[in-house]
Amino acid sequence: MALRPVQVNIKAVDDALVGRFWAQALGWGVSSEAPGVTNVEPGGGFVWPDASAVCIDVVTVAHAKTATKNRVHIDLAATSPAHQAETVARLKKLGATPADVGQGEVPWTVLADPEGNEFCVLEPREVYRDTGPIAAVVVDCADPRAMARFWGGATDWTVHEVADDRAALRSSQGVGPYLEFLRSADGKTVEDRVHLDLLPYAGDDKEAEVTRLKTLGATDIDLGQGDVPWTCLTDPEGHDFCVLGRG
């Protein structure tokens, strides 16, 4: 029994606008599984779910993002300094804006999408040479070691690095982006605007997986979701995430 991260869920007032931005940013396609939902995933024969990519689902909500920095964000990969600069310029033309999250003088560029969700365009790093356009999904946390224990147990992803300030996981197939946990003093103050969705494998029982997650330290959360085929939980530090049904 195991789960795999399959998509980043982004809440937006205008799901189509934000979805188009991310599709153009990543060079991916868009579709819609239901009104108020924009799905962003690779083209070229990609069939969801596949470990080679963590997709993006943009879901409509009534309220706009507050000034609070998201605790989950996406890092984009660059292959060279020129590629990084070209990517930043292109994203600004698509509607991205510079963002100040207290990063100071750093080699990466912090931007925000059209509804203010922060993300980074990284300088070239060898570790991300084969991840695809998304280098990592990054989670701010108080204790990266504890997060590595929980998420390493919750998913079938391999723990690659664990330290006091940082932990990193990646699909056991050695493809796609990393899932990284960075130490931060910023705790949860509002409902998470961005979260991860996990999916059971075919033949595995979702409810059994949810029970297993609770033994690892997950807890139920009511986001007003009502009667839906997925289950909303939080990890031991209060990060929202969902376990999807197989559909």
PDB file of N, CA, C and O in Angstrom, residues 133-208:
ATOM      1  N   PRO A 133      10.108  20.809 -16.506  1.00  0.00           N
ATOM      2  CA  PRO A 133      10.065  22.240 -16.176  1.00  0.00           C
ATOM      3  C   PRO A 133       9.873  22.528 -14.698  1.00  0.00           C
ATOM      4  O   PRO A 133      10.324  23.561 -14.207  1.00  0.00           O
ATOM      5  N   ILE A 134       9.201  21.641 -13.976  1.00  0.00           N
ATOM      6  CA  ILE A 134       9.067  21.821 -12.530  1.00  0.00           C
ATOM      7  C   ILE A 134      10.215  21.098 -11.847  1.00  0.00           C
ATOM      8  O   ILE A 134      10.329  19.870 -11.907  1.00  0.00           O
ATOM      9  N   ALA A 135      11.089  21.879 -11.222  1.00  0.00           N
ATOM     10  CA  ALA A 135      12.223  21.288 -10.514  1.00  0.00           C
ATOM     11  C   ALA A 135      11.781  20.663  -9.204  1.00  0.00           C
ATOM     12  O   ALA A 135      12.210  19.556  -8.849  1.00  0.00           O
ATOM     13  N   ALA A 136      10.920  21.391  -8.469  1.00  0.00           N
ATOM     14  CA  ALA A 136      10.520  20.914  -7.150  1.00  0.00           C
ATOM     15  C   ALA A 136       9.222  21.563  -6.719  1.00  0.00           C
ATOM     16  O   ALA A 136       8.899  22.683  -7.127  1.00  0.00           O
ATOM     17  N   VAL A 137       8.485  20.839  -5.903  1.00  0.00           N
ATOM     18  CA  VAL A 137       7.377  21.400  -5.135  1.00  0.00           C
ATOM     19  C   VAL A 137       7.919  21.592  -3.724  1.00  0.00           C
ATOM     20  O   VAL A 137       8.386  20.637  -3.093  1.00  0.00           O
ATOM     21  N   VAL A 138       7.897  22.829  -3.248  1.00  0.00           N
ATOM     22  CA  VAL A 138       8.609  23.192  -2.020  1.00  0.00           C
ATOM     23  C   VAL A 138       7.602  23.542  -0.930  1.00  0.00           C
ATOM     24  O   VAL A 138       6.660  24.309  -1.153  1.00  0.00           O
ATOM     25  N   VAL A 139       7.826  22.972   0.245  1.00  0.00           N
ATOM     26  CA  VAL A 139       6.928  23.157   1.383  1.00  0.00           C
ATOM     27  C   VAL A 139       7.699  23.791   2.539  1.00  0.00           C
ATOM     28  O   VAL A 139       8.727  23.254   2.970  1.00  0.00           O
ATOM     29  N   ASP A 140       7.225  24.925   3.027  1.00  0.00           N
ATOM     30  CA  ASP A 140       7.805  25.530   4.232  1.00  0.00           C
ATOM     31  C   ASP A 140       7.343  24.742   5.452  1.00  0.00           C
ATOM     32  O   ASP A 140       6.168  24.366   5.562  1.00  0.00           O
ATOM     33  N   CYS A 141       8.250  24.521   6.387  1.00  0.00           N
ATOM     34  CA  CYS A 141       7.888  23.739   7.562  1.00  0.00           C
ATOM     35  C   CYS A 141       8.808  24.088   8.723  1.00  0.00           C
ATOM     36  O   CYS A 141       9.863  24.708   8.545  1.00  0.00           O
ATOM     37  N   ALA A 142       8.432  23.664   9.910  1.00  0.00           N
ATOM     38  CA  ALA A 142       9.248  23.901  11.106  1.00  0.00           C
ATOM     39  C   ALA A 142      10.314  22.830  11.281  1.00  0.00           C
ATOM     40  O   ALA A 142      11.394  23.099  11.802  1.00  0.00           O
ATOM     41  N   ASP A 143      10.016  21.603  10.841  1.00  0.00           N
ATOM     42  CA  ASP A 143      10.913  20.475  11.114  1.00  0.00           C
ATOM     43  C   ASP A 143      11.014  19.588   9.872  1.00  0.00           C
ATOM     44  O   ASP A 143      10.216  18.668   9.692  1.00  0.00           O
ATOM     45  N   PRO A 144      11.998  19.847   9.000  1.00  0.00           N
ATOM     46  CA  PRO A 144      12.137  19.025   7.800  1.00  0.00           C
ATOM     47  C   PRO A 144      12.338  17.540   8.094  1.00  0.00           C
ATOM     48  O   PRO A 144      11.869  16.692   7.327  1.00  0.00           O
ATOM     49  N   ARG A 145      13.015  17.218   9.184  1.00  0.00           N
ATOM     50  CA  ARG A 145      13.218  15.800   9.509  1.00  0.00           C
ATOM     51  C   ARG A 145      11.880  15.109   9.790  1.00  0.00           C
ATOM     52  O   ARG A 145      11.628  13.993   9.313  1.00  0.00           O
ATOM     53  N   ALA A 146      11.024  15.764  10.545  1.00  0.00           N
ATOM     54  CA  ALA A 146       9.717  15.189  10.848  1.00  0.00           C
ATOM     55  C   ALA A 146       8.866  15.074   9.586  1.00  0.00           C
ATOM     56  O   ALA A 146       8.141  14.098   9.391  1.00  0.00           O
ATOM     57  N   MET A 147       8.970  16.066   8.707  1.00  0.00           N
ATOM     58  CA  MET A 147       8.214  16.021   7.464  1.00  0.00           C
ATOM     59  C   MET A 147       8.713  14.895   6.559  1.00  0.00           C
ATOM     60  O   MET A 147       7.921  14.225   5.887  1.00  0.00           O
ATOM     61  N   ALA A 148      10.020  14.666   6.546  1.00  0.00           N
ATOM     62  CA  ALA A 148      10.557  13.559   5.750  1.00  0.00           C
ATOM     63  C   ALA A 148      10.042  12.225   6.275  1.00  0.00           C
ATOM     64  O   ALA A 148       9.728  11.318   5.494  1.00  0.00           O
ATOM     65  N   ARG A 149       9.940  12.092   7.597  1.00  0.00           N
ATOM     66  CA  ARG A 149       9.418  10.845   8.162  1.00  0.00           C
ATOM     67  C   ARG A 149       7.959  10.646   7.758  1.00  0.00           C
ATOM     68  O   ARG A 149       7.564   9.557   7.337  1.00  0.00           O
ATOM     69  N   PHE A 150       7.151  11.708   7.895  1.00  0.00           N
ATOM     70  CA  PHE A 150       5.741  11.560   7.573  1.00  0.00           C
ATOM     71  C   PHE A 150       5.542  11.300   6.090  1.00  0.00           C
ATOM     72  O   PHE A 150       4.881  10.330   5.696  1.00  0.00           O
ATOM     73  N   TRP A 151       6.069  12.181   5.237  1.00  0.00           N
ATOM     74  CA  TRP A 151       5.822  12.067   3.804  1.00  0.00           C
ATOM     75  C   TRP A 151       6.548  10.878   3.194  1.00  0.00           C
ATOM     76  O   TRP A 151       6.072  10.294   2.217  1.00  0.00           O
ATOM     77  N   GLY A 152       7.688  10.493   3.771  1.00  0.00           N
ATOM     78  CA  GLY A 152       8.351   9.278   3.313  1.00  0.00           C
ATOM     79  C   GLY A 152       7.527   8.044   3.610  1.00  0.00           C
ATOM     80  O   GLY A 152       7.520   7.079   2.848  1.00  0.00           O
ATOM     81  N   GLY A 153       6.802   8.076   4.750  1.00  0.00           N
ATOM     82  CA  GLY A 153       5.918   6.967   5.083  1.00  0.00           C
ATOM     83  C   GLY A 153       4.592   7.034   4.366  1.00  0.00           C
ATOM     84  O   GLY A 153       3.987   6.011   4.042  1.00  0.00           O
ATOM     85  N   ALA A 154       4.120   8.248   4.096  1.00  0.00           N
ATOM     86  CA  ALA A 154       2.820   8.427   3.457  1.00  0.00           C
ATOM     87  C   ALA A 154       2.847   8.042   1.986  1.00  0.00           C
ATOM     88  O   ALA A 154       1.848   7.562   1.441  1.00  0.00           O
ATOM     89  N   THR A 155       3.987   8.262   1.318  1.00  0.00           N
ATOM     90  CA  THR A 155       4.092   8.034  -0.125  1.00  0.00           C
ATOM     91  C   THR A 155       5.133   6.958  -0.411  1.00  0.00           C
ATOM     92  O   THR A 155       5.865   6.514   0.470  1.00  0.00           O
ATOM     93  N   ASP A 156       5.198   6.567  -1.665  1.00  0.00           N
ATOM     94  CA  ASP A 156       6.229   5.614  -2.079  1.00  0.00           C
ATOM     95  C   ASP A 156       7.452   6.328  -2.655  1.00  0.00           C
ATOM     96  O   ASP A 156       8.287   5.705  -3.303  1.00  0.00           O
ATOM     97  N   TRP A 157       7.552   7.620  -2.428  1.00  0.00           N
ATOM     98  CA  TRP A 157       8.712   8.357  -2.906  1.00  0.00           C
ATOM     99  C   TRP A 157       9.929   8.101  -2.009  1.00  0.00           C
ATOM    100  O   TRP A 157       9.786   7.846  -0.808  1.00  0.00           O
ATOM    101  N   THR A 158      11.106   8.194  -2.615  1.00  0.00           N
ATOM    102  CA  THR A 158      12.366   7.925  -1.919  1.00  0.00           C
ATOM    103  C   THR A 158      12.888   9.189  -1.253  1.00  0.00           C
ATOM    104  O   THR A 158      12.914  10.251  -1.879  1.00  0.00           O
ATOM    105  N   VAL A 159      13.309   9.068   0.000  1.00  0.00           N
ATOM    106  CA  VAL A 159      13.925  10.191   0.706  1.00  0.00           C
ATOM    107  C   VAL A 159      15.382  10.288   0.255  1.00  0.00           C
ATOM    108  O   VAL A 159      16.162   9.361   0.446  1.00  0.00           O
ATOM    109  N   HIS A 160      15.738  11.421  -0.367  1.00  0.00           N
ATOM    110  CA  HIS A 160      17.082  11.610  -0.902  1.00  0.00           C
ATOM    111  C   HIS A 160      17.987  12.377   0.050  1.00  0.00           C
ATOM    112  O   HIS A 160      19.210  12.220   0.005  1.00  0.00           O
ATOM    113  N   GLU A 161      17.426  13.219   0.857  1.00  0.00           N
ATOM    114  CA  GLU A 161      18.242  14.084   1.723  1.00  0.00           C
ATOM    115  C   GLU A 161      17.435  14.442   2.956  1.00  0.00           C
ATOM    116  O   GLU A 161      16.244  14.751   2.860  1.00  0.00           O
ATOM    117  N   VAL A 162      18.073  14.387   4.110  1.00  0.00           N
ATOM    118  CA  VAL A 162      17.426  14.816   5.350  1.00  0.00           C
ATOM    119  C   VAL A 162      18.456  15.568   6.179  1.00  0.00           C
ATOM    120  O   VAL A 162      19.528  15.056   6.476  1.00  0.00           O
ATOM    121  N   ALA A 163      18.125  16.806   6.524  1.00  0.00           N
ATOM    122  CA  ALA A 163      18.978  17.627   7.369  1.00  0.00           C
ATOM    123  C   ALA A 163      18.086  18.510   8.232  1.00  0.00           C
ATOM    124  O   ALA A 163      16.870  18.518   8.078  1.00  0.00           O
ATOM    125  N   ASP A 164      18.693  19.255   9.137  1.00  0.00           N
ATOM    126  CA  ASP A 164      17.898  20.112  10.013  1.00  0.00           C
ATOM    127  C   ASP A 164      17.146  21.188   9.242  1.00  0.00           C
ATOM    128  O   ASP A 164      16.044  21.588   9.644  1.00  0.00           O
ATOM    129  N   ASP A 165      17.724  21.663   8.135  1.00  0.00           N
ATOM    130  CA  ASP A 165      17.130  22.770   7.394  1.00  0.00           C
ATOM    131  C   ASP A 165      16.414  22.365   6.115  1.00  0.00           C
ATOM    132  O   ASP A 165      15.689  23.173   5.528  1.00  0.00           O
ATOM    133  N   ARG A 166      16.597  21.108   5.681  1.00  0.00           N
ATOM    134  CA  ARG A 166      16.060  20.730   4.373  1.00  0.00           C
ATOM    135  C   ARG A 166      15.901  19.218   4.281  1.00  0.00           C
ATOM    136  O   ARG A 166      16.716  18.463   4.790  1.00  0.00           O
ATOM    137  N   ALA A 167      14.842  18.802   3.615  1.00  0.00           N
ATOM    138  CA  ALA A 167      14.662  17.399   3.269  1.00  0.00           C
ATOM    139  C   ALA A 167      14.125  17.326   1.847  1.00  0.00           C
ATOM    140  O   ALA A 167      13.421  18.241   1.386  1.00  0.00           O
ATOM    141  N   ALA A 168      14.466  16.261   1.143  1.00  0.00           N
ATOM    142  CA  ALA A 168      14.046  16.131  -0.256  1.00  0.00           C
ATOM    143  C   ALA A 168      13.650  14.693  -0.550  1.00  0.00           C
ATOM    144  O   ALA A 168      14.326  13.746  -0.134  1.00  0.00           O
ATOM    145  N   LEU A 169      12.532  14.549  -1.272  1.00  0.00           N
ATOM    146  CA  LEU A 169      12.050  13.255  -1.729  1.00  0.00           C
ATOM    147  C   LEU A 169      11.857  13.324  -3.238  1.00  0.00           C
ATOM    148  O   LEU A 169      11.678  14.395  -3.803  1.00  0.00           O
ATOM    149  N   ARG A 170      11.883  12.138  -3.875  1.00  0.00           N
ATOM    150  CA  ARG A 170      11.592  12.066  -5.308  1.00  0.00           C
ATOM    151  C   ARG A 170      10.990  10.708  -5.618  1.00  0.00           C
ATOM    152  O   ARG A 170      11.232   9.724  -4.890  1.00  0.00           O
ATOM    153  N   SER A 171      10.245  10.627  -6.693  1.00  0.00           N
ATOM    154  CA  SER A 171       9.668   9.358  -7.103  1.00  0.00           C
ATOM    155  C   SER A 171      10.724   8.262  -7.108  1.00  0.00           C
ATOM    156  O   SER A 171      11.873   8.475  -7.524  1.00  0.00           O
ATOM    157  N   SER A 172      10.338   7.094  -6.657  1.00  0.00           N
ATOM    158  CA  SER A 172      11.269   5.963  -6.631  1.00  0.00           C
ATOM    159  C   SER A 172      11.708   5.563  -8.038  1.00  0.00           C
ATOM    160  O   SER A 172      12.689   4.843  -8.195  1.00  0.00           O
ATOM    161  N   GLN A 173      10.996   6.066  -9.058  1.00  0.00           N
ATOM    162  CA  GLN A 173      11.385   5.794 -10.442  1.00  0.00           C
ATOM    163  C   GLN A 173      12.496   6.729 -10.917  1.00  0.00           C
ATOM    164  O   GLN A 173      12.987   6.592 -12.038  1.00  0.00           O
ATOM    165  N   GLY A 174      12.865   7.704 -10.098  1.00  0.00           N
ATOM    166  CA  GLY A 174      13.956   8.612 -10.436  1.00  0.00           C
ATOM    167  C   GLY A 174      13.611   9.584 -11.538  1.00  0.00           C
ATOM    168  O   GLY A 174      14.495  10.037 -12.281  1.00  0.00           O
ATOM    169  N   VAL A 175      12.326   9.945 -11.657  1.00  0.00           N
ATOM    170  CA  VAL A 175      11.892  10.892 -12.677  1.00  0.00           C
ATOM    171  C   VAL A 175      11.009  11.951 -12.031  1.00  0.00           C
ATOM    172  O   VAL A 175      10.534  11.794 -10.910  1.00  0.00           O
ATOM    173  N   GLY A 176      10.771  13.035 -12.769  1.00  0.00           N
ATOM    174  CA  GLY A 176       9.876  14.084 -12.301  1.00  0.00           C
ATOM    175  C   GLY A 176      10.510  14.984 -11.261  1.00  0.00           C
ATOM    176  O   GLY A 176      11.709  14.892 -10.958  1.00  0.00           O
ATOM    177  N   PRO A 177       9.710  15.869 -10.677  1.00  0.00           N
ATOM    178  CA  PRO A 177      10.235  16.863  -9.733  1.00  0.00           C
ATOM    179  C   PRO A 177      10.502  16.267  -8.356  1.00  0.00           C
ATOM    180  O   PRO A 177      10.074  15.150  -8.037  1.00  0.00           O
ATOM    181  N   TYR A 178      11.192  17.033  -7.549  1.00  0.00           N
ATOM    182  CA  TYR A 178      11.423  16.689  -6.148  1.00  0.00           C
ATOM    183  C   TYR A 178      10.306  17.287  -5.291  1.00  0.00           C
ATOM    184  O   TYR A 178       9.647  18.263  -5.676  1.00  0.00           O
ATOM    185  N   LEU A 179      10.105  16.705  -4.140  1.00  0.00           N
ATOM    186  CA  LEU A 179       9.270  17.274  -3.086  1.00  0.00           C
ATOM    187  C   LEU A 179      10.213  17.669  -1.967  1.00  0.00           C
ATOM    188  O   LEU A 179      10.902  16.806  -1.400  1.00  0.00           O
ATOM    189  N   GLU A 180      10.284  18.961  -1.680  1.00  0.00           N
ATOM    190  CA  GLU A 180      11.280  19.476  -0.733  1.00  0.00           C
ATOM    191  C   GLU A 180      10.614  20.172   0.442  1.00  0.00           C
ATOM    192  O   GLU A 180       9.589  20.849   0.276  1.00  0.00           O
ATOM    193  N   PHE A 181      11.224  20.015   1.599  1.00  0.00           N
ATOM    194  CA  PHE A 181      10.749  20.657   2.817  1.00  0.00           C
ATOM    195  C   PHE A 181      11.868  21.548   3.345  1.00  0.00           C
ATOM    196  O   PHE A 181      12.975  21.072   3.605  1.00  0.00           O
ATOM    197  N   LEU A 182      11.580  22.843   3.457  1.00  0.00           N
ATOM    198  CA  LEU A 182      12.563  23.819   3.899  1.00  0.00           C
ATOM    199  C   LEU A 182      12.144  24.398   5.241  1.00  0.00           C
ATOM    200  O   LEU A 182      10.973  24.764   5.431  1.00  0.00           O
ATOM    201  N   ARG A 183      13.112  24.494   6.142  1.00  0.00           N
ATOM    202  CA  ARG A 183      12.806  25.044   7.461  1.00  0.00           C
ATOM    203  C   ARG A 183      12.406  26.505   7.339  1.00  0.00           C
ATOM    204  O   ARG A 183      13.050  27.299   6.652  1.00  0.00           O
ATOM    205  N   SER A 184      11.325  26.870   8.006  1.00  0.00           N
ATOM    206  CA  SER A 184      10.814  28.233   7.998  1.00  0.00           C
ATOM    207  C   SER A 184      10.181  28.533   9.340  1.00  0.00           C
ATOM    208  O   SER A 184       9.571  27.653   9.968  1.00  0.00           O
ATOM    209  N   ALA A 185      10.304  29.776   9.766  1.00  0.00           N
ATOM    210  CA  ALA A 185       9.675  30.189  11.025  1.00  0.00           C
ATOM    211  C   ALA A 185       8.212  30.551  10.843  1.00  0.00           C
ATOM    212  O   ALA A 185       7.495  30.773  11.820  1.00  0.00           O
ATOM    213  N   ASP A 186       7.750  30.608   9.602  1.00  0.00           N
ATOM    214  CA  ASP A 186       6.371  31.022   9.325  1.00  0.00           C
ATOM    215  C   ASP A 186       5.422  29.843   9.498  1.00  0.00           C
ATOM    216  O   ASP A 186       5.483  28.871   8.743  1.00  0.00           O
ATOM    217  N   GLY A 187       4.556  29.923  10.479  1.00  0.00           N
ATOM    218  CA  GLY A 187       3.573  28.886  10.701  1.00  0.00           C
ATOM    219  C   GLY A 187       2.306  29.129   9.904  1.00  0.00           C
ATOM    220  O   GLY A 187       2.169  30.124   9.192  1.00  0.00           O
ATOM    221  N   LYS A 188       1.338  28.242  10.049  1.00  0.00           N
ATOM    222  CA  LYS A 188       0.080  28.357   9.325  1.00  0.00           C
ATOM    223  C   LYS A 188      -0.796  29.417   9.976  1.00  0.00           C
ATOM    224  O   LYS A 188      -1.050  29.373  11.178  1.00  0.00           O
ATOM    225  N   THR A 189      -1.254  30.371   9.166  1.00  0.00           N
ATOM    226  CA  THR A 189      -2.138  31.423   9.681  1.00  0.00           C
ATOM    227  C   THR A 189      -3.467  31.467   8.934  1.00  0.00           C
ATOM    228  O   THR A 189      -4.444  31.975   9.459  1.00  0.00           O
ATOM    229  N   VAL A 190      -3.491  30.961   7.701  1.00  0.00           N
ATOM    230  CA  VAL A 190      -4.720  30.927   6.904  1.00  0.00           C
ATOM    231  C   VAL A 190      -4.804  29.577   6.207  1.00  0.00           C
ATOM    232  O   VAL A 190      -3.831  28.820   6.161  1.00  0.00           O
ATOM    233  N   GLU A 191      -5.964  29.272   5.667  1.00  0.00           N
ATOM    234  CA  GLU A 191      -6.142  28.044   4.904  1.00  0.00           C
ATOM    235  C   GLU A 191      -5.144  28.010   3.752  1.00  0.00           C
ATOM    236  O   GLU A 191      -4.907  29.007   3.073  1.00  0.00           O
ATOM    237  N   ASP A 192      -4.537  26.851   3.532  1.00  0.00           N
ATOM    238  CA  ASP A 192      -3.525  26.722   2.485  1.00  0.00           C
ATOM    239  C   ASP A 192      -4.130  26.978   1.106  1.00  0.00           C
ATOM    240  O   ASP A 192      -5.143  26.374   0.725  1.00  0.00           O
ATOM    241  N   ARG A 193      -3.522  27.885   0.372  1.00  0.00           N
ATOM    242  CA  ARG A 193      -3.979  28.223  -0.988  1.00  0.00           C
ATOM    243  C   ARG A 193      -3.490  27.192  -2.003  1.00  0.00           C
ATOM    244  O   ARG A 193      -4.084  27.013  -3.064  1.00  0.00           O
ATOM    245  N   VAL A 194      -2.389  26.549  -1.688  1.00  0.00           N
ATOM    246  CA  VAL A 194      -1.769  25.563  -2.575  1.00  0.00           C
ATOM    247  C   VAL A 194      -1.511  24.298  -1.763  1.00  0.00           C
ATOM    248  O   VAL A 194      -0.994  24.375  -0.646  1.00  0.00           O
ATOM    249  N   HIS A 195      -1.897  23.150  -2.306  1.00  0.00           N
ATOM    250  CA  HIS A 195      -1.643  21.909  -1.577  1.00  0.00           C
ATOM    251  C   HIS A 195      -1.395  20.763  -2.554  1.00  0.00           C
ATOM    252  O   HIS A 195      -1.630  20.889  -3.761  1.00  0.00           O
ATOM    253  N   LEU A 196      -0.950  19.651  -2.015  1.00  0.00           N
ATOM    254  CA  LEU A 196      -0.693  18.458  -2.811  1.00  0.00           C
ATOM    255  C   LEU A 196      -1.897  17.523  -2.789  1.00  0.00           C
ATOM    256  O   LEU A 196      -2.595  17.406  -1.783  1.00  0.00           O
ATOM    257  N   ASP A 197      -2.110  16.833  -3.911  1.00  0.00           N
ATOM    258  CA  ASP A 197      -3.089  15.763  -4.002  1.00  0.00           C
ATOM    259  C   ASP A 197      -2.348  14.444  -4.194  1.00  0.00           C
ATOM    260  O   ASP A 197      -1.439  14.348  -5.041  1.00  0.00           O
ATOM    261  N   LEU A 198      -2.744  13.437  -3.422  1.00  0.00           N
ATOM    262  CA  LEU A 198      -2.148  12.105  -3.501  1.00  0.00           C
ATOM    263  C   LEU A 198      -3.154  11.129  -4.079  1.00  0.00           C
ATOM    264  O   LEU A 198      -4.363  11.277  -3.900  1.00  0.00           O
ATOM    265  N   LEU A 199      -2.655  10.093  -4.741  1.00  0.00           N
ATOM    266  CA  LEU A 199      -3.523   9.116  -5.391  1.00  0.00           C
ATOM    267  C   LEU A 199      -3.099   7.708  -5.012  1.00  0.00           C
ATOM    268  O   LEU A 199      -1.904   7.375  -5.075  1.00  0.00           O
ATOM    269  N   PRO A 200      -4.058   6.851  -4.632  1.00  0.00           N
ATOM    270  CA  PRO A 200      -3.717   5.437  -4.416  1.00  0.00           C
ATOM    271  C   PRO A 200      -3.427   4.739  -5.748  1.00  0.00           C
ATOM    272  O   PRO A 200      -3.849   5.193  -6.815  1.00  0.00           O
ATOM    273  N   TYR A 201      -2.725   3.630  -5.667  1.00  0.00           N
ATOM    274  CA  TYR A 201      -2.519   2.803  -6.844  1.00  0.00           C
ATOM    275  C   TYR A 201      -3.768   1.962  -7.120  1.00  0.00           C
ATOM    276  O   TYR A 201      -4.586   1.728  -6.226  1.00  0.00           O
ATOM    277  N   ALA A 202      -3.917   1.540  -8.362  1.00  0.00           N
ATOM    278  CA  ALA A 202      -5.042   0.683  -8.731  1.00  0.00           C
ATOM    279  C   ALA A 202      -5.038  -0.563  -7.852  1.00  0.00           C
ATOM    280  O   ALA A 202      -3.995  -1.191  -7.650  1.00  0.00           O
ATOM    281  N   GLY A 203      -6.197  -0.874  -7.317  1.00  0.00           N
ATOM    282  CA  GLY A 203      -6.315  -2.044  -6.457  1.00  0.00           C
ATOM    283  C   GLY A 203      -6.166  -1.744  -4.986  1.00  0.00           C
ATOM    284  O   GLY A 203      -6.536  -2.568  -4.137  1.00  0.00           O
ATOM    285  N   ASP A 204      -5.616  -0.576  -4.640  1.00  0.00           N
ATOM    286  CA  ASP A 204      -5.491  -0.185  -3.240  1.00  0.00           C
ATOM    287  C   ASP A 204      -6.762   0.509  -2.781  1.00  0.00           C
ATOM    288  O   ASP A 204      -7.432   1.191  -3.561  1.00  0.00           O
ATOM    289  N   ASP A 205      -7.093   0.351  -1.524  1.00  0.00           N
ATOM    290  CA  ASP A 205      -8.311   0.909  -0.959  1.00  0.00           C
ATOM    291  C   ASP A 205      -8.043   2.292  -0.380  1.00  0.00           C
ATOM    292  O   ASP A 205      -7.185   2.442   0.497  1.00  0.00           O
ATOM    293  N   LYS A 206      -8.773   3.300  -0.867  1.00  0.00           N
ATOM    294  CA  LYS A 206      -8.538   4.668  -0.411  1.00  0.00           C
ATOM    295  C   LYS A 206      -8.755   4.811   1.088  1.00  0.00           C
ATOM    296  O   LYS A 206      -7.957   5.451   1.777  1.00  0.00           O
ATOM    297  N   GLU A 207      -9.832   4.250   1.594  1.00  0.00           N
ATOM    298  CA  GLU A 207     -10.125   4.408   3.014  1.00  0.00           C
ATOM    299  C   GLU A 207      -9.061   3.744   3.880  1.00  0.00           C
ATOM    300  O   GLU A 207      -8.716   4.251   4.956  1.00  0.00           O
ATOM    301  N   ALA A 208      -8.533   2.622   3.410  1.00  0.00           N
ATOM    302  CA  ALA A 208      -7.440   1.985   4.140  1.00  0.00           C
ATOM    303  C   ALA A 208      -6.198   2.868   4.134  1.00  0.00           C
ATOM    304  O   ALA A 208      -5.468   2.957   5.136  1.00  0.00           O
TER     305      ALA A 208
END
